[in-house]
Tab-separated table of C-alpha atoms and ligand atoms in Angstrom:
chain	number	residue	atom	x	y	z
A	1	MET	CA	-0.409	45.836	-0.480
A	2	GLY	CA	-1.967	43.263	1.770
A	3	TYR	CA	-5.286	42.533	3.405
A	4	PRO	CA	-7.948	43.919	3.021
A	5	GLU	CA	-7.081	44.990	-0.574
A	6	VAL	CA	-5.514	41.613	-1.266
A	7	ARG	CA	-7.915	38.728	-0.804
A	8	MET	CA	-6.543	35.393	-1.958
A	9	ARG	CA	-9.980	33.833	-1.747
A	10	ARG	CA	-11.273	35.882	-4.741
A	11	LEU	CA	-9.859	33.420	-7.250
A	12	ARG	CA	-11.046	30.397	-5.291
A	13	ARG	CA	-14.696	31.375	-5.394
A	14	THR	CA	-15.902	29.058	-8.188
A	15	GLY	CA	-14.699	25.913	-9.886
A	16	ALA	CA	-14.197	27.759	-13.165
A	17	LEU	CA	-12.039	30.420	-11.508
A	18	ARG	CA	-9.972	27.767	-9.760
A	19	ASP	CA	-9.498	25.958	-13.085
A	20	LEU	CA	-8.316	29.203	-14.639
A	21	VAL	CA	-5.483	29.739	-12.156
A	22	ARG	CA	-4.457	26.121	-11.640
A	23	GLU	CA	-0.671	25.801	-11.958
A	24	THR	CA	-0.378	22.028	-12.255
A	25	THR	CA	-2.495	19.769	-14.428
A	26	LEU	CA	-2.475	16.034	-15.046
A	27	ALA	CA	-3.043	14.297	-18.380
A	28	PRO	CA	-3.441	10.613	-19.324
A	29	ALA	CA	-0.105	10.785	-21.166
A	30	ASP	CA	1.644	11.501	-17.841
A	31	PHE	CA	1.122	8.005	-16.465
A	32	ILE	CA	3.012	4.746	-16.804
A	33	LEU	CA	1.225	1.643	-15.526
A	34	PRO	CA	3.387	-1.029	-13.841
A	35	LEU	CA	2.254	-4.601	-14.523
A	36	PHE	CA	3.413	-8.013	-13.289
A	37	VAL	CA	3.549	-10.968	-15.637
A	38	ARG	CA	4.291	-14.648	-15.022
A	39	PRO	CA	4.271	-17.849	-17.108
A	40	GLY	CA	0.975	-19.624	-17.640
A	41	GLU	CA	-2.399	-18.915	-19.160
A	42	GLY	CA	-5.558	-17.244	-17.963
A	43	ILE	CA	-3.855	-16.074	-14.766
A	44	ARG	CA	-5.225	-13.133	-12.781
A	45	ASN	CA	-3.862	-13.595	-9.255
A	46	PRO	CA	-4.922	-10.666	-7.102
A	47	ILE	CA	-2.064	-8.986	-5.237
A	48	VAL	CA	-3.652	-8.633	-1.827
A	49	SER	CA	-1.577	-5.679	-0.637
A	50	MET	CA	-2.174	-3.791	-3.917
A	51	PRO	CA	-5.938	-3.704	-4.501
A	52	GLY	CA	-6.860	-3.846	-8.192
A	53	MET	CA	-3.433	-5.161	-9.223
A	54	HIS	CA	-2.807	-8.733	-10.374
A	55	GLN	CA	-0.107	-11.104	-11.418
A	56	LEU	CA	-1.002	-11.758	-15.059
A	57	SER	CA	-0.046	-14.255	-17.757
A	58	VAL	CA	0.785	-13.087	-21.271
A	59	ASP	CA	-2.810	-13.481	-22.517
A	60	THR	CA	-4.392	-11.621	-19.598
A	61	LEU	CA	-1.612	-9.015	-19.796
A	62	VAL	CA	-2.696	-8.240	-23.345
A	63	GLU	CA	-6.318	-7.954	-22.165
A	64	GLU	CA	-5.315	-5.716	-19.278
A	65	CYS	CA	-3.271	-3.476	-21.582
A	66	ARG	CA	-6.126	-3.242	-24.071
A	67	ASP	CA	-8.461	-2.128	-21.267
A	68	ALA	CA	-5.816	0.257	-19.924
A	69	ALA	CA	-5.391	1.759	-23.399
A	70	GLY	CA	-9.174	2.184	-23.437
A	71	ASP	CA	-8.828	4.192	-20.221
A	72	GLY	CA	-6.256	6.396	-21.951
A	73	VAL	CA	-3.051	4.797	-20.631
A	74	ARG	CA	-0.276	5.191	-23.220
A	75	ALA	CA	2.635	3.424	-21.516
A	76	VAL	CA	3.258	0.399	-19.316
A	77	ILE	CA	6.309	-0.923	-17.486
A	78	LEU	CA	6.621	-4.684	-17.190
A	79	PHE	CA	7.995	-6.741	-14.323
A	80	GLY	CA	8.576	-10.447	-14.906
A	81	ILE	CA	8.242	-13.385	-12.573
A	82	PRO	CA	10.214	-16.245	-14.144
A	83	GLU	CA	9.417	-19.963	-14.268
A	84	HIS	CA	12.589	-20.790	-12.336
A	85	LYS	CA	14.945	-18.680	-10.299
A	86	ASP	CA	18.650	-19.530	-10.059
A	87	ALA	CA	21.772	-17.997	-8.534
A	88	GLU	CA	22.627	-16.089	-11.725
A	89	GLY	CA	19.074	-15.159	-12.686
A	90	SER	CA	19.553	-16.686	-16.132
A	91	GLU	CA	15.914	-16.424	-17.222
A	92	ALA	CA	16.405	-12.664	-17.276
A	93	TRP	CA	18.158	-12.817	-20.661
A	94	ASP	CA	16.283	-15.769	-22.155
A	95	ASP	CA	14.786	-14.695	-25.491
A	96	ASP	CA	11.828	-16.935	-24.683
A	97	GLY	CA	11.597	-15.674	-21.110
A	98	ILE	CA	8.467	-14.114	-19.701
A	99	ILE	CA	9.307	-10.504	-20.573
A	100	PRO	CA	10.420	-11.050	-24.202
A	101	MET	CA	7.269	-13.135	-24.736
A	102	SER	CA	5.134	-10.389	-23.214
A	103	ILE	CA	6.760	-7.689	-25.331
A	104	ARG	CA	6.231	-9.613	-28.560
A	105	ALA	CA	2.547	-10.235	-27.731
A	106	LEU	CA	1.955	-6.592	-26.810
A	107	LYS	CA	3.736	-5.157	-29.836
A	108	ARG	CA	1.710	-7.497	-32.063
A	109	GLU	CA	-1.675	-6.724	-30.476
A	110	LEU	CA	-1.211	-3.122	-29.336
A	111	PRO	CA	1.576	-1.618	-31.446
A	112	ASP	CA	0.966	1.952	-30.234
A	113	LEU	CA	1.355	1.153	-26.550
A	114	VAL	CA	4.744	2.213	-25.171
A	115	VAL	CA	6.244	-0.926	-23.646
A	116	ILE	CA	8.949	-0.202	-21.080
A	117	THR	CA	10.736	-3.026	-19.285
A	118	ASP	CA	12.266	-3.075	-15.835
A	119	VAL	CA	15.841	-4.321	-16.085
A	120	CYS	CA	16.965	-5.896	-12.820
A	121	MET	CA	18.045	-9.278	-11.519
A	122	CYS	CA	16.080	-9.497	-8.258
A	123	GLU	CA	13.016	-11.173	-9.746
A	124	TYR	CA	15.184	-13.811	-11.442
A	125	THR	CA	17.735	-14.722	-8.777
A	126	ASP	CA	17.007	-17.350	-6.117
A	127	HIS	CA	18.657	-15.115	-3.494
A	128	GLY	CA	16.438	-12.142	-4.471
A	129	HIS	CA	19.260	-9.626	-4.789
A	130	CYS	CA	19.622	-7.328	-7.787
A	131	GLY	CA	22.856	-8.836	-9.109
A	132	ALA	CA	25.555	-11.498	-8.843
A	133	ILE	CA	26.598	-12.423	-5.307
A	134	ILE	CA	30.322	-12.654	-4.622
A	135	ASP	CA	31.596	-12.959	-1.024
A	136	GLY	CA	28.161	-12.336	0.444
A	137	ASP	CA	27.452	-9.047	-1.335
A	138	VAL	CA	26.180	-7.996	-4.747
A	139	ASP	CA	29.227	-7.624	-6.962
A	140	ASN	CA	28.939	-4.470	-9.030
A	141	ASP	CA	31.088	-5.235	-12.046
A	142	ALA	CA	30.031	-8.874	-12.386
A	143	THR	CA	26.411	-7.688	-12.512
A	144	LEU	CA	26.864	-5.230	-15.390
A	145	ASP	CA	27.081	-7.909	-18.082
A	146	LEU	CA	24.026	-9.711	-16.737
A	147	LEU	CA	22.027	-6.481	-16.931
A	148	ALA	CA	23.264	-5.764	-20.450
A	149	ARG	CA	22.237	-9.267	-21.541
A	150	GLU	CA	18.787	-8.742	-20.034
A	151	ALA	CA	18.379	-5.346	-21.714
A	152	LEU	CA	19.448	-6.846	-25.059
A	153	ALA	CA	16.863	-9.630	-24.770
A	154	HIS	CA	14.183	-6.985	-24.178
A	155	ALA	CA	15.480	-4.921	-27.103
A	156	ARG	CA	15.457	-7.908	-29.481
A	157	ALA	CA	11.862	-8.640	-28.481
A	158	GLY	CA	10.864	-5.098	-29.438
A	159	ALA	CA	10.725	-3.117	-26.189
A	160	ASP	CA	10.249	0.633	-26.625
A	161	MET	CA	12.423	1.541	-23.644
A	162	VAL	CA	14.501	-0.229	-20.983
A	163	ALA	CA	14.583	0.868	-17.355
A	164	PRO	CA	17.463	-0.400	-15.208
A	165	SER	CA	16.419	-0.425	-11.524
A	166	ASP	CA	19.355	-2.264	-9.957
A	167	MET	CA	21.489	0.714	-8.788
A	168	MET	CA	24.838	-0.768	-9.856
A	169	ASP	CA	27.490	1.848	-10.649
A	170	GLY	CA	28.128	2.249	-14.353
A	171	ARG	CA	25.163	0.218	-15.523
A	172	VAL	CA	23.597	2.911	-17.678
A	173	GLY	CA	26.786	3.366	-19.692
A	174	HIS	CA	27.343	-0.368	-19.888
A	175	ILE	CA	23.805	-1.015	-21.141
A	176	ARG	CA	24.034	1.960	-23.552
A	177	HIS	CA	27.190	0.553	-25.154
A	178	ALA	CA	25.774	-2.956	-25.376
A	179	LEU	CA	22.608	-1.636	-27.040
A	180	ASP	CA	24.533	0.564	-29.456
A	181	ASP	CA	26.912	-2.250	-30.422
A	182	ALA	CA	23.938	-4.501	-31.191
A	183	GLY	CA	22.239	-1.916	-33.412
A	184	PHE	CA	19.776	-0.559	-30.832
A	185	SER	CA	21.126	2.987	-30.714
A	186	ALA	CA	17.559	4.343	-31.039
A	187	LEU	CA	16.316	2.589	-27.884
A	188	PRO	CA	15.981	4.998	-24.931
A	189	ILE	CA	17.029	4.238	-21.356
A	190	MET	CA	14.979	5.374	-18.380
A	191	ALA	CA	17.330	5.146	-15.399
A	192	TYR	CA	16.089	4.562	-11.884
A	193	ALA	CA	18.691	7.165	-10.996
A	194	ALA	CA	17.845	8.171	-7.426
A	195	LYS	CA	16.400	4.969	-6.045
A	196	PHE	CA	16.308	4.845	-2.280
A	197	ALA	CA	16.494	1.762	-0.048
A	198	SER	CA	12.875	2.100	0.997
A	199	GLY	CA	10.415	0.271	3.173
A	200	PHE	CA	7.737	1.417	0.745
A	201	TYR	CA	8.672	-1.381	-1.696
A	202	GLY	CA	7.177	-4.038	0.596
A	203	PRO	CA	4.016	-4.884	-1.375
A	204	PHE	CA	5.967	-4.937	-4.670
A	205	ARG	CA	8.273	-7.619	-3.363
A	206	ASP	CA	5.218	-9.791	-2.682
A	207	ALA	CA	3.841	-9.001	-6.145
A	208	ALA	CA	7.113	-9.769	-7.921
A	209	GLU	CA	8.116	-12.535	-5.483
A	210	SER	CA	11.472	-10.829	-5.144
A	211	PRO	CA	12.328	-10.167	-1.479
A	212	PRO	CA	16.043	-10.561	-0.702
A	213	GLN	CA	16.555	-13.937	1.001
A	214	PHE	CA	19.306	-12.503	3.204
A	215	GLY	CA	20.298	-9.005	4.246
A	216	ASN	CA	18.821	-5.955	2.534
A	217	ARG	CA	19.494	-3.667	-0.403
A	218	ARG	CA	21.334	-0.908	1.462
A	219	SER	CA	24.707	-1.663	-0.110
A	220	TYR	CA	23.365	-0.628	-3.512
A	221	GLN	CA	20.164	1.408	-3.103
A	222	MET	CA	20.492	4.899	-1.644
A	223	ASP	CA	20.324	5.997	1.981
A	224	PRO	CA	17.002	7.857	2.470
A	225	ALA	CA	18.920	10.567	4.340
A	226	ASN	CA	20.903	11.760	1.315
A	227	ALA	CA	19.740	14.455	-1.081
A	228	ARG	CA	23.076	15.706	-2.436
A	229	GLU	CA	24.078	12.146	-3.243
A	230	ALA	CA	20.851	11.794	-5.235
A	231	MET	CA	21.937	14.724	-7.424
A	232	ARG	CA	25.287	13.006	-8.039
A	233	GLU	CA	23.519	9.771	-9.001
A	234	ILE	CA	21.303	11.621	-11.482
A	235	ALA	CA	24.227	13.554	-12.956
A	236	LEU	CA	26.221	10.343	-13.417
A	237	ASP	CA	23.350	8.501	-15.089
A	238	LEU	CA	22.821	11.402	-17.490
A	239	LYS	CA	26.537	11.446	-18.274
A	240	GLU	CA	26.369	7.730	-19.027
A	241	GLY	CA	23.555	8.299	-21.504
A	242	ALA	CA	20.276	8.045	-19.601
A	243	ASP	CA	17.442	9.604	-21.612
A	244	ILE	CA	15.020	9.867	-18.677
A	245	VAL	CA	15.951	9.899	-14.999
A	246	MET	CA	13.751	8.729	-12.159
A	247	VAL	CA	13.300	9.457	-8.482
A	248	LYS	CA	11.815	6.635	-6.415
A	249	PRO	CA	9.751	6.471	-4.183
A	250	ALA	CA	7.798	9.637	-4.957
A	251	MET	CA	5.806	11.123	-2.084
A	252	PRO	CA	8.389	10.849	0.697
A	253	TYR	CA	11.009	12.250	-1.736
A	254	LEU	CA	9.289	15.303	-3.239
A	255	ASP	CA	12.239	17.460	-2.186
A	256	ILE	CA	14.531	15.292	-4.324
A	257	LEU	CA	12.176	15.661	-7.275
A	258	ARG	CA	12.047	19.415	-6.916
A	259	GLU	CA	15.814	19.730	-6.635
A	260	ALA	CA	16.321	17.434	-9.645
A	261	ARG	CA	13.840	19.515	-11.654
A	262	GLN	CA	15.772	22.667	-10.851
A	263	ARG	CA	19.161	21.226	-11.666
A	264	PHE	CA	18.566	19.046	-14.719
A	265	ASP	CA	16.752	19.590	-18.001
A	266	ALA	CA	16.299	15.900	-18.847
A	267	PRO	CA	12.811	14.374	-18.637
A	268	LEU	CA	12.124	13.436	-15.041
A	269	ALA	CA	10.057	10.466	-13.882
A	270	ALA	CA	8.747	9.700	-10.401
A	271	TYR	CA	7.652	6.279	-9.175
A	272	GLN	CA	4.709	6.277	-6.787
A	273	VAL	CA	5.638	2.872	-5.400
A	274	SER	CA	3.645	-0.065	-4.104
A	275	GLY	CA	3.744	1.005	-0.447
A	276	GLU	CA	2.448	4.467	-1.280
A	277	TYR	CA	-0.428	2.902	-3.192
A	278	ALA	CA	-1.090	0.291	-0.478
A	279	MET	CA	-1.083	2.929	2.249
A	280	LEU	CA	-3.699	5.084	0.540
A	281	HIS	CA	-5.868	2.061	-0.202
A	282	ALA	CA	-5.600	0.716	3.335
A	283	ALA	CA	-6.585	4.003	4.933
A	284	ALA	CA	-9.456	4.408	2.467
A	285	ALA	CA	-10.659	0.857	3.148
A	286	ASN	CA	-10.895	1.820	6.808
A	287	GLY	CA	-12.955	4.847	5.881
A	288	TRP	CA	-10.221	7.153	7.148
A	289	ILE	CA	-9.515	8.992	3.894
A	290	ASN	CA	-11.254	9.342	0.550
A	291	LEU	CA	-9.342	7.331	-2.045
A	292	ASP	CA	-10.320	9.432	-5.039
A	293	THR	CA	-9.331	12.672	-3.324
A	294	VAL	CA	-5.949	11.426	-2.130
A	295	MET	CA	-5.202	9.789	-5.480
A	296	TRP	CA	-5.585	13.133	-7.300
A	297	GLU	CA	-3.846	15.033	-4.544
A	298	SER	CA	-0.845	12.697	-4.458
A	299	LEU	CA	-0.445	12.615	-8.258
A	300	THR	CA	-0.784	16.397	-8.485
A	301	ALA	CA	1.787	16.851	-5.715
A	302	ILE	CA	4.271	14.612	-7.532
A	303	LYS	CA	3.792	16.525	-10.768
A	304	ARG	CA	3.956	19.899	-8.967
A	305	ALA	CA	7.263	18.901	-7.372
A	306	GLY	CA	8.697	18.485	-10.866
A	307	ALA	CA	7.889	15.094	-12.384
A	308	ASP	CA	7.155	15.013	-16.114
A	309	MET	CA	5.759	11.502	-15.839
A	310	ILE	CA	4.582	9.255	-13.027
A	311	LEU	CA	4.840	5.502	-12.719
A	312	THR	CA	1.759	4.674	-10.693
A	313	TYR	CA	-0.590	1.804	-9.944
A	314	PHE	CA	-3.351	4.419	-10.178
A	315	ALA	CA	-2.583	4.927	-13.896
A	316	ARG	CA	-5.803	3.354	-15.175
A	317	THR	CA	-8.091	5.073	-12.691
A	318	ALA	CA	-6.402	8.417	-13.127
A	319	ALA	CA	-6.186	8.298	-16.939
A	320	GLY	CA	-9.784	7.074	-17.093
A	321	GLY	CA	-10.922	9.913	-14.859
A	322	LEU	CA	-9.277	12.498	-17.091
A	323	GLN	CA	-10.742	11.266	-20.380
B	1	PBG	C1	13.440	-4.049	-8.700
B	1	PBG	C2	12.375	-3.080	-8.389
B	1	PBG	C3	11.714	-2.833	-7.169
B	1	PBG	C4	10.712	-1.901	-7.438
B	1	PBG	C5	10.813	-1.588	-8.780
B	1	PBG	N1	11.857	-2.304	-9.342
B	1	PBG	C6	11.869	-3.469	-5.850
B	1	PBG	C7	13.104	-3.292	-5.069
B	1	PBG	O1	14.041	-2.594	-5.444
B	1	PBG	O2	13.141	-3.927	-4.030
B	1	PBG	C8	9.720	-1.369	-6.448
B	1	PBG	C9	8.452	-0.843	-7.033
B	1	PBG	C10	7.335	-0.680	-6.061
B	1	PBG	O3	7.481	-0.831	-4.837
B	1	PBG	O4	6.221	-0.367	-6.520
B	1	PBG	N2	14.677	-3.813	-8.157
């Protein structure tokens, strides 16, 4: 049967009918809010390329998280900007570094908030790369211990989950073993499993003050052209013990999300990155698109493609709108 017996418009006639047949829905619990924290007090530095986002200090981070929780946000992911950067990125595993301090404050003030931490070296190294530099390139194996030390510092401070975003080979297994040996076998790992070398990270690198000072990240992040390789990355991270796997960026990589959803049963996260957020805001600021409409459309599309959860700078607005 086809037209005229079949009329697809019948179920689109009213809002209530459309609600009844909607296949994909969003909920506040789907969102993870990324936040940037730096040493100091009373800081709320606007990040120009990411409207509504700020570099915060520990005190204002707690305020922001309290307000976000009021909007219905249940989880945050923290990115740290250290006091000093050095070649090794040593502040990354300092128990009194910016992220451990932030975790302790948040767990004290807002114990129910899920505090996830980004585990990577690029914010802490003076060269801005995601690991130790040997002979002009990021050395994989020398970086693994640095990442494990960073993850352990976050675990000791009380993080609810660690999220390695560096793309070194073997880091999930290495971090898993280090956590287990130190008594943190209950701490889950969310792996940035299929992380592409993307131009859409531009605004983030301003926010986190982490652009590479030479070269680029293509020797460790993935080539945007490769989908089969993304499936291998995800499979390897799961084999090494990842509890949640992530695809990043989100919107230009919906095919990767869909394929990952079909192949793997593990919880799947998608990161709607800074450039995606900046792009929508910039077009809306010009009056070219409606921000609210494209926010819902983009988040729904990411969920429809297969994401169980979405890391997004829209988390507060979206969760608030769903309450
Ligand atoms: C750290 C990291 C980056 C992002 C998350 N973790 C930047 C990068 O890899 O250059 C990007 C997030 C965003 O753009 O919103 N390695």
